[in-house]
Coordinates of C-alpha atoms (C1' of nucleotides) in Angstrom, one line a residue:
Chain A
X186 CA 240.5 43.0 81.3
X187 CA 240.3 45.0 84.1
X188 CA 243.8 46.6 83.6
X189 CA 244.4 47.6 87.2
X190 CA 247.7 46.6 88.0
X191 CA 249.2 48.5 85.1
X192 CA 252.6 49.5 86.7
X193 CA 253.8 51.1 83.8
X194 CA 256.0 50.0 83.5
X195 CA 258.9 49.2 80.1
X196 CA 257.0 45.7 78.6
X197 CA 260.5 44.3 77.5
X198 CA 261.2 44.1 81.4
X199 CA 261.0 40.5 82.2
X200 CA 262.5 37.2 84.1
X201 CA 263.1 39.8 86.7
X202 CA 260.4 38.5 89.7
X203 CA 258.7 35.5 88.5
X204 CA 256.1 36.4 91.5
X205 CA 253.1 36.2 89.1
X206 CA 252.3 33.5 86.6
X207 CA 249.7 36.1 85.1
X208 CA 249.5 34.6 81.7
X209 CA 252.2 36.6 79.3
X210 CA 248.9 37.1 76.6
X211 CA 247.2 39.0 79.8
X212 CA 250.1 41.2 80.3
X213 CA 250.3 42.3 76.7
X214 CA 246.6 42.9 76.7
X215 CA 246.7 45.1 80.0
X216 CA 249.8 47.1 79.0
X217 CA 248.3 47.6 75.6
X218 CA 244.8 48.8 77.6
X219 CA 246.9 50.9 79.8
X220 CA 249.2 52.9 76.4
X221 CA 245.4 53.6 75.1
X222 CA 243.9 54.7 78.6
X223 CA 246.5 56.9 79.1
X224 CA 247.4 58.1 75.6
X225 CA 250.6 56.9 75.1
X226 CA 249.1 54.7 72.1
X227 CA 247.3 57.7 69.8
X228 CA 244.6 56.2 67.1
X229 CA 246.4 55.8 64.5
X230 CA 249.4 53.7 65.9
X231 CA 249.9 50.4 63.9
X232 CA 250.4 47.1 66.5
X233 CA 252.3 44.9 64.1
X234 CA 252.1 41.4 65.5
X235 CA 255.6 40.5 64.8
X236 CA 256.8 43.6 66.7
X237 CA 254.8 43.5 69.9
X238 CA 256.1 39.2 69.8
X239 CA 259.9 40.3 69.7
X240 CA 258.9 43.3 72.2
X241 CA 257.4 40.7 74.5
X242 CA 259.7 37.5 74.0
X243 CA 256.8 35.5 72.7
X244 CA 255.4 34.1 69.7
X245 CA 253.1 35.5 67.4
X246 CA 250.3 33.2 68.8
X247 CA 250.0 34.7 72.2
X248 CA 250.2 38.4 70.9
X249 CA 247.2 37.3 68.8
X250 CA 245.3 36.3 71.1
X251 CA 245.7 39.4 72.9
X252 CA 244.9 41.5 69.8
X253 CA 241.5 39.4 69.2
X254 CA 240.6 39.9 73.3
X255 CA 241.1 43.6 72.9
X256 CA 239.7 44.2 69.5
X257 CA 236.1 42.4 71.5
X258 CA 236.7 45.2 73.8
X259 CA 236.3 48.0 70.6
X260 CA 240.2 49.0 72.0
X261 CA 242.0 48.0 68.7
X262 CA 241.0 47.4 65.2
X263 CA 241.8 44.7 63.1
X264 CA 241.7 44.9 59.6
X265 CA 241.7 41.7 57.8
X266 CA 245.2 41.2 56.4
X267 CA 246.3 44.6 57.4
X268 CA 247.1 44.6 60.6
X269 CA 246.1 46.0 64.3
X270 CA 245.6 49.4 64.8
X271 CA 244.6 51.7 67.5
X272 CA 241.1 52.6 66.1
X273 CA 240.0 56.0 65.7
X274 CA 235.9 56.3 66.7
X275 CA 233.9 58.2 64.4
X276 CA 232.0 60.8 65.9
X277 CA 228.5 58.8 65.8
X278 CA 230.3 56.1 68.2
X279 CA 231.7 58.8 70.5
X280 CA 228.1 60.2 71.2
X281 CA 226.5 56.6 71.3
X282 CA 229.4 55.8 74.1
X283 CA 228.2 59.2 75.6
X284 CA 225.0 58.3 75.6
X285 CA 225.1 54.2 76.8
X286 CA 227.3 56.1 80.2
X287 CA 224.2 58.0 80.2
X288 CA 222.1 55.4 80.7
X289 CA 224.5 52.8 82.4
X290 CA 226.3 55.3 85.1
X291 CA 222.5 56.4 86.7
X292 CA 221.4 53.0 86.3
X293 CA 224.2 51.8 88.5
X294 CA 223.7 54.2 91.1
X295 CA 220.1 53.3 91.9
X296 CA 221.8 50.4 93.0
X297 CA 224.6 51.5 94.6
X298 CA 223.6 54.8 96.3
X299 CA 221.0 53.7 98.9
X300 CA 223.1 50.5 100.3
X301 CA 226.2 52.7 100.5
X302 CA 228.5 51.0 102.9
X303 CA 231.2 53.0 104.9
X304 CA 233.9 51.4 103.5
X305 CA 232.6 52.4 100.0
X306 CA 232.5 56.2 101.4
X307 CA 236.2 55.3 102.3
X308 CA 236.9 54.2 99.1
X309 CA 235.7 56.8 97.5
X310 CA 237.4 59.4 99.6
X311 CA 240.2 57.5 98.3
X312 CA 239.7 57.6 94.5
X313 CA 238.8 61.3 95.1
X314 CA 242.1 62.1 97.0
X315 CA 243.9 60.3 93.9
X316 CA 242.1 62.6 91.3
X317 CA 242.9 65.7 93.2
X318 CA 246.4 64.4 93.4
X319 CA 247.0 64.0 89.8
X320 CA 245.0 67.6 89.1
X321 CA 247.8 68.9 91.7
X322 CA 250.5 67.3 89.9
X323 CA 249.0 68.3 86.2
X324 CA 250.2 64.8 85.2
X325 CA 247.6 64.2 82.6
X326 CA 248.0 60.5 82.5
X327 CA 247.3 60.2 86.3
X328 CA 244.4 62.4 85.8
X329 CA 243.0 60.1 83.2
X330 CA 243.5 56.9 85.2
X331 CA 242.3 58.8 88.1
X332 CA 239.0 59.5 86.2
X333 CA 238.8 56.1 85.1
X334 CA 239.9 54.4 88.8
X335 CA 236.7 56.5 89.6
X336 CA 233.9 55.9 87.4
X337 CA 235.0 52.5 87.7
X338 CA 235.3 52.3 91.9
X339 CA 231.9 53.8 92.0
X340 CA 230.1 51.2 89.5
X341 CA 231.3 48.2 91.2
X342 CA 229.7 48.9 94.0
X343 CA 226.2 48.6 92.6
X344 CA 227.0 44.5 92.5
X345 CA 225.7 44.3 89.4
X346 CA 228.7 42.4 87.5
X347 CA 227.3 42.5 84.3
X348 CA 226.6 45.9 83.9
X349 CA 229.8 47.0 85.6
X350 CA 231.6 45.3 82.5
X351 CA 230.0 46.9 80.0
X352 CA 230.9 50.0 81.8
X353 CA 234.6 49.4 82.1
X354 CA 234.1 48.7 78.1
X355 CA 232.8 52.3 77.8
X356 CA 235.1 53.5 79.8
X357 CA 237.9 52.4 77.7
X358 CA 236.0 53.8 74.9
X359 CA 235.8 56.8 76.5
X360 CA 239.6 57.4 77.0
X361 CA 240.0 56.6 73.2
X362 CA 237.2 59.2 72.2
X363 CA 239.0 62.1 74.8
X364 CA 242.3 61.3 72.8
X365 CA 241.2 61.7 69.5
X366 CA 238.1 65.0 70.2
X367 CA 239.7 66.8 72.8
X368 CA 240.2 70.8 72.4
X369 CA 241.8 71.7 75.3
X370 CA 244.9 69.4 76.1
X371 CA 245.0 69.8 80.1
X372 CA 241.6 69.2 82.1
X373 CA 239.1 66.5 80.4
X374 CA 237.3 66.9 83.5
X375 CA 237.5 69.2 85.6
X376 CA 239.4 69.2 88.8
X377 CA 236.6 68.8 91.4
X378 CA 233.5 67.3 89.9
X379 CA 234.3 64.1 91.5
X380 CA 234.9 65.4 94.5
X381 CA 231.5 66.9 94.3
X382 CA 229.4 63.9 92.5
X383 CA 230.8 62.0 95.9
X384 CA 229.0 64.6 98.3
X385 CA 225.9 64.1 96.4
X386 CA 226.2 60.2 96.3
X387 CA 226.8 60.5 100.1
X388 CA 223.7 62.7 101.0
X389 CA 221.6 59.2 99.6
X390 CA 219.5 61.3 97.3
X391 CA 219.6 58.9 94.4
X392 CA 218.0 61.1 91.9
X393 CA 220.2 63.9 93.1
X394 CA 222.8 61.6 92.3
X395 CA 221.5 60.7 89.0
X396 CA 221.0 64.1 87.6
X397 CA 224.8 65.0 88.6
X398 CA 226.1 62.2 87.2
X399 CA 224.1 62.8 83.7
X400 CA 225.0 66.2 84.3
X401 CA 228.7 65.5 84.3
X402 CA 228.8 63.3 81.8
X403 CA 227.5 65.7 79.5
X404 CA 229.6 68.2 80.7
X405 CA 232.7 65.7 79.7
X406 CA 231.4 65.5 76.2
X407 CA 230.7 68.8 75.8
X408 CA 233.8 69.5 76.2
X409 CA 234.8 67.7 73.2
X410 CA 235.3 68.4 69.4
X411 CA 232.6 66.4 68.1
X412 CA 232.0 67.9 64.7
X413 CA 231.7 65.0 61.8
X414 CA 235.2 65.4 60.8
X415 CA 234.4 62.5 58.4
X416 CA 233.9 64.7 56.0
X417 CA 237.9 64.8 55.5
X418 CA 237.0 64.9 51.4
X419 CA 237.6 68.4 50.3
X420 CA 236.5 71.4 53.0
X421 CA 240.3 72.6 52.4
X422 CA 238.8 75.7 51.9
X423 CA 236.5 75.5 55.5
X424 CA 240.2 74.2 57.4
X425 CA 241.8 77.1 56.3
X426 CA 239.4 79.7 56.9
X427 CA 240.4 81.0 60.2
X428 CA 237.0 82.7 60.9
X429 CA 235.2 79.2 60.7
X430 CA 232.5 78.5 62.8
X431 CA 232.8 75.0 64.3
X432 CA 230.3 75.9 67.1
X433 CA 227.8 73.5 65.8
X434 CA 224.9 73.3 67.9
X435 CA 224.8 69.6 69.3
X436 CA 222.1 68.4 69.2
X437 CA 222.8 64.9 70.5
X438 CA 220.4 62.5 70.9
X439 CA 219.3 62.8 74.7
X440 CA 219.3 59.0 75.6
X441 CA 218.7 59.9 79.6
X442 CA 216.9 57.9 81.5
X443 CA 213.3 56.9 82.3
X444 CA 210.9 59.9 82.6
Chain B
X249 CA 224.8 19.9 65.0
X250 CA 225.4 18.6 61.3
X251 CA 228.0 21.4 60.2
X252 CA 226.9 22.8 57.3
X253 CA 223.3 22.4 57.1
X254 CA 222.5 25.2 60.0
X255 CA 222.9 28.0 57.3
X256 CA 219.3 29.0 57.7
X257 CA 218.9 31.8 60.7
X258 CA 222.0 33.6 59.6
X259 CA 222.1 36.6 62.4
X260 CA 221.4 39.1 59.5
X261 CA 224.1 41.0 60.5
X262 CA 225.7 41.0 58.1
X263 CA 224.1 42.3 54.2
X264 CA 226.9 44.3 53.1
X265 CA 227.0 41.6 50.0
X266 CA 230.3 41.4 50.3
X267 CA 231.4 38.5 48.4
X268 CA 233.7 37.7 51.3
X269 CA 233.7 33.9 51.6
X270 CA 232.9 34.6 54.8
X271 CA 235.6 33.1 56.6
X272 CA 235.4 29.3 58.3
X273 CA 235.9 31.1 61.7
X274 CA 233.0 33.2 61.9
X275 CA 230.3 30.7 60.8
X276 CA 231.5 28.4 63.2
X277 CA 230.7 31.0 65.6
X278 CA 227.4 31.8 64.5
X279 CA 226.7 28.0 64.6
X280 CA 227.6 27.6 67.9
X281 CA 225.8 30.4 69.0
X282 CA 222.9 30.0 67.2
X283 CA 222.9 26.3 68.5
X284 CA 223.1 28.0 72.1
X285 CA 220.8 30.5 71.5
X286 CA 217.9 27.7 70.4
X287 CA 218.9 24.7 73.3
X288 CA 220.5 22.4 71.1
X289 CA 223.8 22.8 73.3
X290 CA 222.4 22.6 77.0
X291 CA 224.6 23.8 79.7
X292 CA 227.9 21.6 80.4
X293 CA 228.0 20.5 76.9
X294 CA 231.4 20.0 76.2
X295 CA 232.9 21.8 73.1
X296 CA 236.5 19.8 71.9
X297 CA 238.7 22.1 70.1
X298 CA 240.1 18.4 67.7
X299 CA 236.0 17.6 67.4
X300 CA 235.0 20.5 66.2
X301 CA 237.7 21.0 63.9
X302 CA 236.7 18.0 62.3
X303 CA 233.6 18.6 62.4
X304 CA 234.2 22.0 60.1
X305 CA 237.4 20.2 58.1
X306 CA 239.6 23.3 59.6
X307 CA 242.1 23.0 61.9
X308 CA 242.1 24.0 66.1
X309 CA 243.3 27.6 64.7
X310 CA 240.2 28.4 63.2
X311 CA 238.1 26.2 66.5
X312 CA 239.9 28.5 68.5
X313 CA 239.7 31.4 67.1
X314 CA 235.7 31.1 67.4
X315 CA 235.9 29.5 70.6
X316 CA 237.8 32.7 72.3
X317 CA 235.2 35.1 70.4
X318 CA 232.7 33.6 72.0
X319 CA 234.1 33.4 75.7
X320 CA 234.5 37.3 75.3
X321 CA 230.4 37.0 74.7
X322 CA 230.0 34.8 77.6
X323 CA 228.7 32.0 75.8
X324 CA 231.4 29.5 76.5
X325 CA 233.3 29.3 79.1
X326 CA 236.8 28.6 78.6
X327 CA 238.5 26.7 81.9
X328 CA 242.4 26.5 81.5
X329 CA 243.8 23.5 80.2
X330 CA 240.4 21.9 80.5
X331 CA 238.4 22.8 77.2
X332 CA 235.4 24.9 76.5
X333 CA 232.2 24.5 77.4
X334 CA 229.1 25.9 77.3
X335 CA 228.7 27.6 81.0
X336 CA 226.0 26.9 83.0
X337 CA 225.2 30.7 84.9
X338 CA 224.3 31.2 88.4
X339 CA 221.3 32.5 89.9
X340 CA 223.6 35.6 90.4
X341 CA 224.7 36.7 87.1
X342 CA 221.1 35.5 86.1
X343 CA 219.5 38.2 88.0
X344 CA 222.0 40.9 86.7
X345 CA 221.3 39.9 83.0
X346 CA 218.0 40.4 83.7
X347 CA 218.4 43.7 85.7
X348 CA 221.0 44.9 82.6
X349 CA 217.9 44.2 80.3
X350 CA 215.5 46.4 82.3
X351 CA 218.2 49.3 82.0
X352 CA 219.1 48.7 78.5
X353 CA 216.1 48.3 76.7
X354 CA 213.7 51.1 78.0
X355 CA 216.3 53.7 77.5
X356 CA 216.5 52.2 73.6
X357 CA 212.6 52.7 74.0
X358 CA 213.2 56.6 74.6
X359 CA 215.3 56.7 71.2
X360 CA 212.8 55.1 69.4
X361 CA 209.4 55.4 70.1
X362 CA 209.3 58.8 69.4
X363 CA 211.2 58.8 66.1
X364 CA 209.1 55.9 65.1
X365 CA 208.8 55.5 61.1
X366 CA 206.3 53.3 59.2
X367 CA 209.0 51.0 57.8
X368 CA 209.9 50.5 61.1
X369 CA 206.1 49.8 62.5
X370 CA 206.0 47.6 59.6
X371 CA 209.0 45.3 60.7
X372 CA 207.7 45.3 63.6
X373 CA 204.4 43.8 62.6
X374 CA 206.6 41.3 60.7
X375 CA 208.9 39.9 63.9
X376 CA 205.1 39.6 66.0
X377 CA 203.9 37.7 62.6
X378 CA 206.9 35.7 62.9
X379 CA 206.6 35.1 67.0
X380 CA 202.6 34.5 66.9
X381 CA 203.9 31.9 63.9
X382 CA 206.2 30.0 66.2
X383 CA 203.6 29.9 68.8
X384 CA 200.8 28.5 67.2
X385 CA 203.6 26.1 65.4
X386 CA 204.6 25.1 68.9
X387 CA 208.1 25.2 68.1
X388 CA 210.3 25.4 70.9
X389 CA 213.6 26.8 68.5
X390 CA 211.5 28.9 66.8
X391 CA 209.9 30.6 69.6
X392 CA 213.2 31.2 71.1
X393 CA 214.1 32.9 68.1
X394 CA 211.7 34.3 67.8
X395 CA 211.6 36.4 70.7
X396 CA 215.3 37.2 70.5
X397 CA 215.0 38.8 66.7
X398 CA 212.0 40.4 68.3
X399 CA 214.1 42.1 71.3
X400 CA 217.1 42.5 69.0
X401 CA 215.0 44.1 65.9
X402 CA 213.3 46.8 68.4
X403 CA 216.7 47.4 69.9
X404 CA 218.1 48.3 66.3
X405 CA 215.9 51.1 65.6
X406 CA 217.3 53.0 68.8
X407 CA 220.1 54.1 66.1
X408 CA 222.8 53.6 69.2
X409 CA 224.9 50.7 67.9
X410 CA 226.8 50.6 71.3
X411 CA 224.1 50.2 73.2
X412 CA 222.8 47.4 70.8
X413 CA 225.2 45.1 71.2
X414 CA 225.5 45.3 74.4
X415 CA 221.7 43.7 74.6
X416 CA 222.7 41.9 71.5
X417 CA 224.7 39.7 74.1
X418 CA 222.3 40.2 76.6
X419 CA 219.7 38.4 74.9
X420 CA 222.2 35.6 74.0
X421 CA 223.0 35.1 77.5
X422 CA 219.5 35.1 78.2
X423 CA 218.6 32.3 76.2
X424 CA 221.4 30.4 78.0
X425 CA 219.8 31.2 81.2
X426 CA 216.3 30.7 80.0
X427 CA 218.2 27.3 79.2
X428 CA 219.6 26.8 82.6
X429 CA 216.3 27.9 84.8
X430 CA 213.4 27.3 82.8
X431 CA 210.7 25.5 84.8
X432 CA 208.1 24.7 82.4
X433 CA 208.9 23.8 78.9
X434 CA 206.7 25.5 77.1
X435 CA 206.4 29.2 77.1
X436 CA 209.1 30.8 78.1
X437 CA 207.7 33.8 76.9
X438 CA 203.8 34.5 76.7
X439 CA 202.3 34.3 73.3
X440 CA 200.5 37.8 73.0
X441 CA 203.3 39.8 75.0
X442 CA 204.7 41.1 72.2
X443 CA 202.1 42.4 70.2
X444 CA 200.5 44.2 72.9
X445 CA 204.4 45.3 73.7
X446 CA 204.0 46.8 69.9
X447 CA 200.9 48.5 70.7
X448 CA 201.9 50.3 73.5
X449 CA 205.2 51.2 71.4
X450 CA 203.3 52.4 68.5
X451 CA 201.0 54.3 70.6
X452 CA 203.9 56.7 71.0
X453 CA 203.9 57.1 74.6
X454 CA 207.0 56.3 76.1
X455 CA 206.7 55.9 79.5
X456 CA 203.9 53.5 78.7
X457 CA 206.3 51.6 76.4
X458 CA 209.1 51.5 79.0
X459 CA 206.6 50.0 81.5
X460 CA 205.7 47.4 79.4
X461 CA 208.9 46.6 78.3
X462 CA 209.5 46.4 82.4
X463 CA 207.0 44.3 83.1
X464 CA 207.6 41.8 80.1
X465 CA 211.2 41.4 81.4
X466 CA 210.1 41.0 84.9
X467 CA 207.3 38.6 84.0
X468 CA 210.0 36.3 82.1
X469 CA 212.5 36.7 84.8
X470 CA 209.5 35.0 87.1
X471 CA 209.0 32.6 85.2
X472 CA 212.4 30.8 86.0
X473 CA 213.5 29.0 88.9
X474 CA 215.9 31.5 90.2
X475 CA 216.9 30.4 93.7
X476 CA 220.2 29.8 94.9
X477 CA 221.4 26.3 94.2
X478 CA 224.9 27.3 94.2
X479 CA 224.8 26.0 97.8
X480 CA 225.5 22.9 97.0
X481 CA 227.1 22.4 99.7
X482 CA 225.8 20.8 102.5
X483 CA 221.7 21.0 102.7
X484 CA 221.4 17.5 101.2
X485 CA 218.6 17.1 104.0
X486 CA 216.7 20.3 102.8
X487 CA 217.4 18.6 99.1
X488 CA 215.7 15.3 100.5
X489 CA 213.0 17.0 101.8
X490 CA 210.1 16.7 99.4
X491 CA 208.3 19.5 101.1
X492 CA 210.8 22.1 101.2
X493 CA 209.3 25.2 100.7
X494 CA 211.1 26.7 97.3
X495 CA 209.0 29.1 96.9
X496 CA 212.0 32.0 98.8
X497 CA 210.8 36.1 97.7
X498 CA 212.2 37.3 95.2
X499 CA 213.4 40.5 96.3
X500 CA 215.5 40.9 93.2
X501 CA 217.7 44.8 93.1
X502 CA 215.0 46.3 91.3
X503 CA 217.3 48.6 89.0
X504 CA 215.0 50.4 87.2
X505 CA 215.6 53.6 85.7
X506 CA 215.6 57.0 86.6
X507 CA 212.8 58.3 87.6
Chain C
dC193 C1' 256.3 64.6 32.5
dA194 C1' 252.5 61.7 33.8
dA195 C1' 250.1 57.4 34.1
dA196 C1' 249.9 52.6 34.1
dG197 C1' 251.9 48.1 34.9
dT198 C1' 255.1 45.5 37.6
dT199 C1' 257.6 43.9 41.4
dG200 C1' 258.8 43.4 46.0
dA201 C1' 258.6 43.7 51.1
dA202 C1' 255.8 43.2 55.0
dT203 C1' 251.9 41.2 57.2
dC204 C1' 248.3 38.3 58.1
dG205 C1' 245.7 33.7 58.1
dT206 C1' 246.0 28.7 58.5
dA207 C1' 248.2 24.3 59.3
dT208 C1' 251.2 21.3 61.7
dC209 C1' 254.2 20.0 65.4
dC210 C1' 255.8 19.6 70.2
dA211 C1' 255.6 20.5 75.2
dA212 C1' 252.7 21.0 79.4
dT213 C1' 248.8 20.3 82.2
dT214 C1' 244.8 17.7 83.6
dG215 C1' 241.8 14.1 84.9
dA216 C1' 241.2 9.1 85.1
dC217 C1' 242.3 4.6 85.9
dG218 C1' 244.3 1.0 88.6
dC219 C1' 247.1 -0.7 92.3
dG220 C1' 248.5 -1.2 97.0
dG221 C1' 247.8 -0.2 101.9
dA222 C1' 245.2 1.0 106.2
Chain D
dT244 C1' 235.6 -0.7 102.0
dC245 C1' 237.8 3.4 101.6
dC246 C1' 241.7 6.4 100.8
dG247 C1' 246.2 7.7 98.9
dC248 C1' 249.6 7.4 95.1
dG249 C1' 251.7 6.7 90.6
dT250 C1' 251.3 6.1 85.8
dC251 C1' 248.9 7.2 81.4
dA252 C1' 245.8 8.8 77.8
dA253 C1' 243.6 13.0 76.2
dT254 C1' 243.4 17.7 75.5
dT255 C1' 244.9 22.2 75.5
dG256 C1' 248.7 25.9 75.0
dG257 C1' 252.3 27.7 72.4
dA258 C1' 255.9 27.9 68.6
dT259 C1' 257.2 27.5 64.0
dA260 C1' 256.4 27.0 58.9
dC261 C1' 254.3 28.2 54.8
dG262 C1' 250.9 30.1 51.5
dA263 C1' 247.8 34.3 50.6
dT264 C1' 246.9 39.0 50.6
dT265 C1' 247.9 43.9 50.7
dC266 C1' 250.2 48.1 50.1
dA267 C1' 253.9 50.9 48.3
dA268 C1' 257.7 51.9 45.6
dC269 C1' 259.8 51.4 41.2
dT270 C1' 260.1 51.0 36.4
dT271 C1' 258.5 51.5 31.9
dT272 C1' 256.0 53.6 28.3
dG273 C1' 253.0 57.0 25.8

DNA sequence: CAAAGTTGAATCGTATCCAATTGACGCGGA
DNA sequence: TCCGCGTCAATTGGATACGATTCAACTTTG
C-alpha cells in the first residue's frame, strides 16, 4: 500500500522506462488507490477483472491479486460472483472511521509531538506549502492528496508502525466517505487548518495539539451529509419536498479520548 | 494440524446461517490462524503452498488465496519466491502492538461502559467463566483463547466495527508475539485479571475501566522478554556471557491516551 | 398489456500447466 | 580446511482453460 508514487499517470503506459521492477499487481493496486483517493473512481464504478487485465497487459491472476489486497484495505468490494466494485460506506462506517481518526490521530501525537525533530518541522512546512498550493490552484484532487500526504506525513512520525497503518487504512476510507457525503463540492477542509494544526504541534503542547486535531476532525465530518440515506425505500415524497429538513442533529457517538 | 478435525473454535464471526458452504479458502484461513493464534504453528514454521493444498484436497489457488489474506493480517509472512511462513516479529513491532492495544481498547471502553446492558454484563460473566475454566484446566490453547475471545468480546460491544477489527488483528498478532517472547510457559496472562477487569467495567466508571485495561496490557507486555535481539550481529561475547545483565529498562513510548 | 418462464452473455471461482527464481549440494582450487 | 563456482531439485509466480453462478433481456402466455 502506501500509494505514494502515484504519478498519475494513463495505466496502459508501459515498456516505456523499465527503471522499476515494482511488481505490475503493485502498480494496479496503487493506481487503483490513487482513482479512489482522488475521486476519479466514484462508489459505484464496477472493476471488471477482465478489463483492468487487457487495460494492464496482464492476466487475470495478477489483477486478482490486486483486487483481494485492496478489498483487505475496505477500498473495493467484492461480491462473490459479481464482481469488484468501488464500495459505497454506509453512514454507520463513515462515523465509526470518524471516530477510530478520533482516537488514532491524538494517539499518534502523544508520540510524535514532544520528540519533534527539525527536519519533521521541515517536513511539515513542506506538506503545508503543498496543501496551500493546491487550495491556490482550486485543483480538488491535489487538495485531497494534499490532505492525505498530511495526515499521513504527520503520523509517521510518531514511529509507531503499526498504528500508522491502520491510519493510512482510514485515511483511504476517509477519501471514499468525502466522495460519496460531501455537500459542498470545493473545500473538504478548509484552506488553512493544517497550516494552523502545525503551529500548535510546533508550540509542543500535546494536549493543545490533541484537542485541535479532534477538533478538526470533527470539523471534516461535520461537514458531511451524513443522514441514513439507507433508507432509499420509499421517502419519494421527503426527496421531493423542497422545504425538507435534513439538518438532523448528530448525535455521533463521541469516541474521544481518555478523560 | 489434521485438516478437518479443527472445526471446533470457529471465530463466531460469522452466524448469518447462511447455508454458504463456506468456501474451502476461508476455513483454511481460519485454521491457520486459529492454529497461530493457540501455538501450534511456532514462529518460522514453514507454510508450503503444494503441502497445504493437499493437505485440504484443493489446489495452490485456493492455498494462496488464504495465504495472501492472511499476510494482509500479518500473520504470515510472505518472502518472494521463497514461501510463506509464519513471521517471527521483532522487539519493535512488539512494542507497537502493544502500544496500539493501550490506544485501542480504552477508547472502545469509553463506548461501552457507559451504554453497558445486562445481556452484555451477562457475556461477559460467561467469557471470565470460560477464562477461569481454562485456568484451573491448565490448558495452555485454551487459555490463549481464552483471553483473546475475552479482549475480542469486550471490544464488540463498543458498536464501532472499524475500530474492532483493527484490535481483532491486534490480538492475533499478539498471540504471535506472546508466542515469540514468552518467558515463562505458563501464564501469560494472570488468572483473576479479567474478572477484576469486569468489575471495574461494570462499575461504570470509565476512567477506572481504562486504567485497568492499561495496566492489564502493560502487565502482559512485562511479562515478555522484550529486548533487542535483532542485534544479532556481533555481541557473541555478550551472548557467551552467562552473567550478562538482561535485565535493560523498559522505557517503552508510553502512548497512552489523551488526557 | 402484464407477468412469468426461458435463454443468453458476462463474470467469477478453481484447476492445471509452464516459466522463473531460489537455495542447496557437490566439486575443484587456493 | 575453507572459499568460490556451477549444476540441480524444489517452490513459487503467472497464464490459460473450463465449469459454475449471476444478472438481464427476451419471449411466450394468460
Amino acid at each position: 500500500m502506501t500509494a505514494q508514487a502515484t504519478t498519475t499517470g494513463a495505466p496502459a503506459d508501459e515498456t516505456a522506462a523499465e527503471d522499476r521492477p515494482a511488481s505490475v499487481d503493485i502498480r494496479i493496486e496503487q493506481d487503483i488507490a490513487a482513482a479512489i483517493f482522488e475521486q476519479r473512481m466514484p462508489p459505484g464504478t464496477r472493476l471488471s477483472e477482465a478489463r483492468l487485465g487487457q487495460l494492464y497487459e496482464v492476466s487475470r491472476t495478477v489483477v486478482r491479486k490486486a483486487l483481494f489486497r485492496l478489498a483487505s484495505d475496505r477500498l473495493v468490494e467484492i461480491r462473490p460472483n459479481r464482481g469488484a466494485i468501488v464500495p459505497r460506506p454506509d453512514v454507520t462506517e463513515a462515523r465509526n472511521v470518524f471516530a477510530a481518526r478520533r482516537v488514532i490521530e491524538p494517539a499518534l501525537l502523544a508520540d510524535s509531538v514532544p520528540h519533534l525533530a527539525a527536519a519533521d518541522r521541515r517536513t511539515l512546512d513542506a506538506l503545508v506549502v503543498a496543501d496551500r498550493r493546491a487550495h491556490e490552484a482550486r485543483d480538488r484532487q491535489a487538495m485531497i492528496r494534499a490532505s492525505g500526504d498530511f495526515h499521513r506525513g504527520l503520523a509517521r512520525m510518531a514511529g509507531n508502525d503499526v498504528l500508522f497503518e491502520f491510519l493510512e487504512q482510514l485515511i483511504g476510507r476517509t477519501s471514499l466517505i468525502i466522495a460519496t457525503y460531501q455537500t459542498y463540492v470545493l473545500p473538504h477542509c478548509a484552506e488553512h487548518v493544517h497550516e494552523a494544526l502545525v503551529e500548535t504541534i510546533a508550540s509542543g503542547d500535546v494536549a493543545a495539539a490533541q484537542q485541535a486535531m479532534i477538533r478538526h476532525l470533527l470539523d471534516c465530518e461535520a461537514q458531511l451529509h451524513l443522514q441514513d440515506d439507507d433508507t432509499e425505500t420509499d421517502d419519494l415524497a421527503g426527496m421531493l419536498d423542497a422545504h425538507a429538513t435534513d439538518t438532523a442533529a448528530p448525535a455521533f457517538t463521541d469516541t474521544r479520548n481518555a478523560r
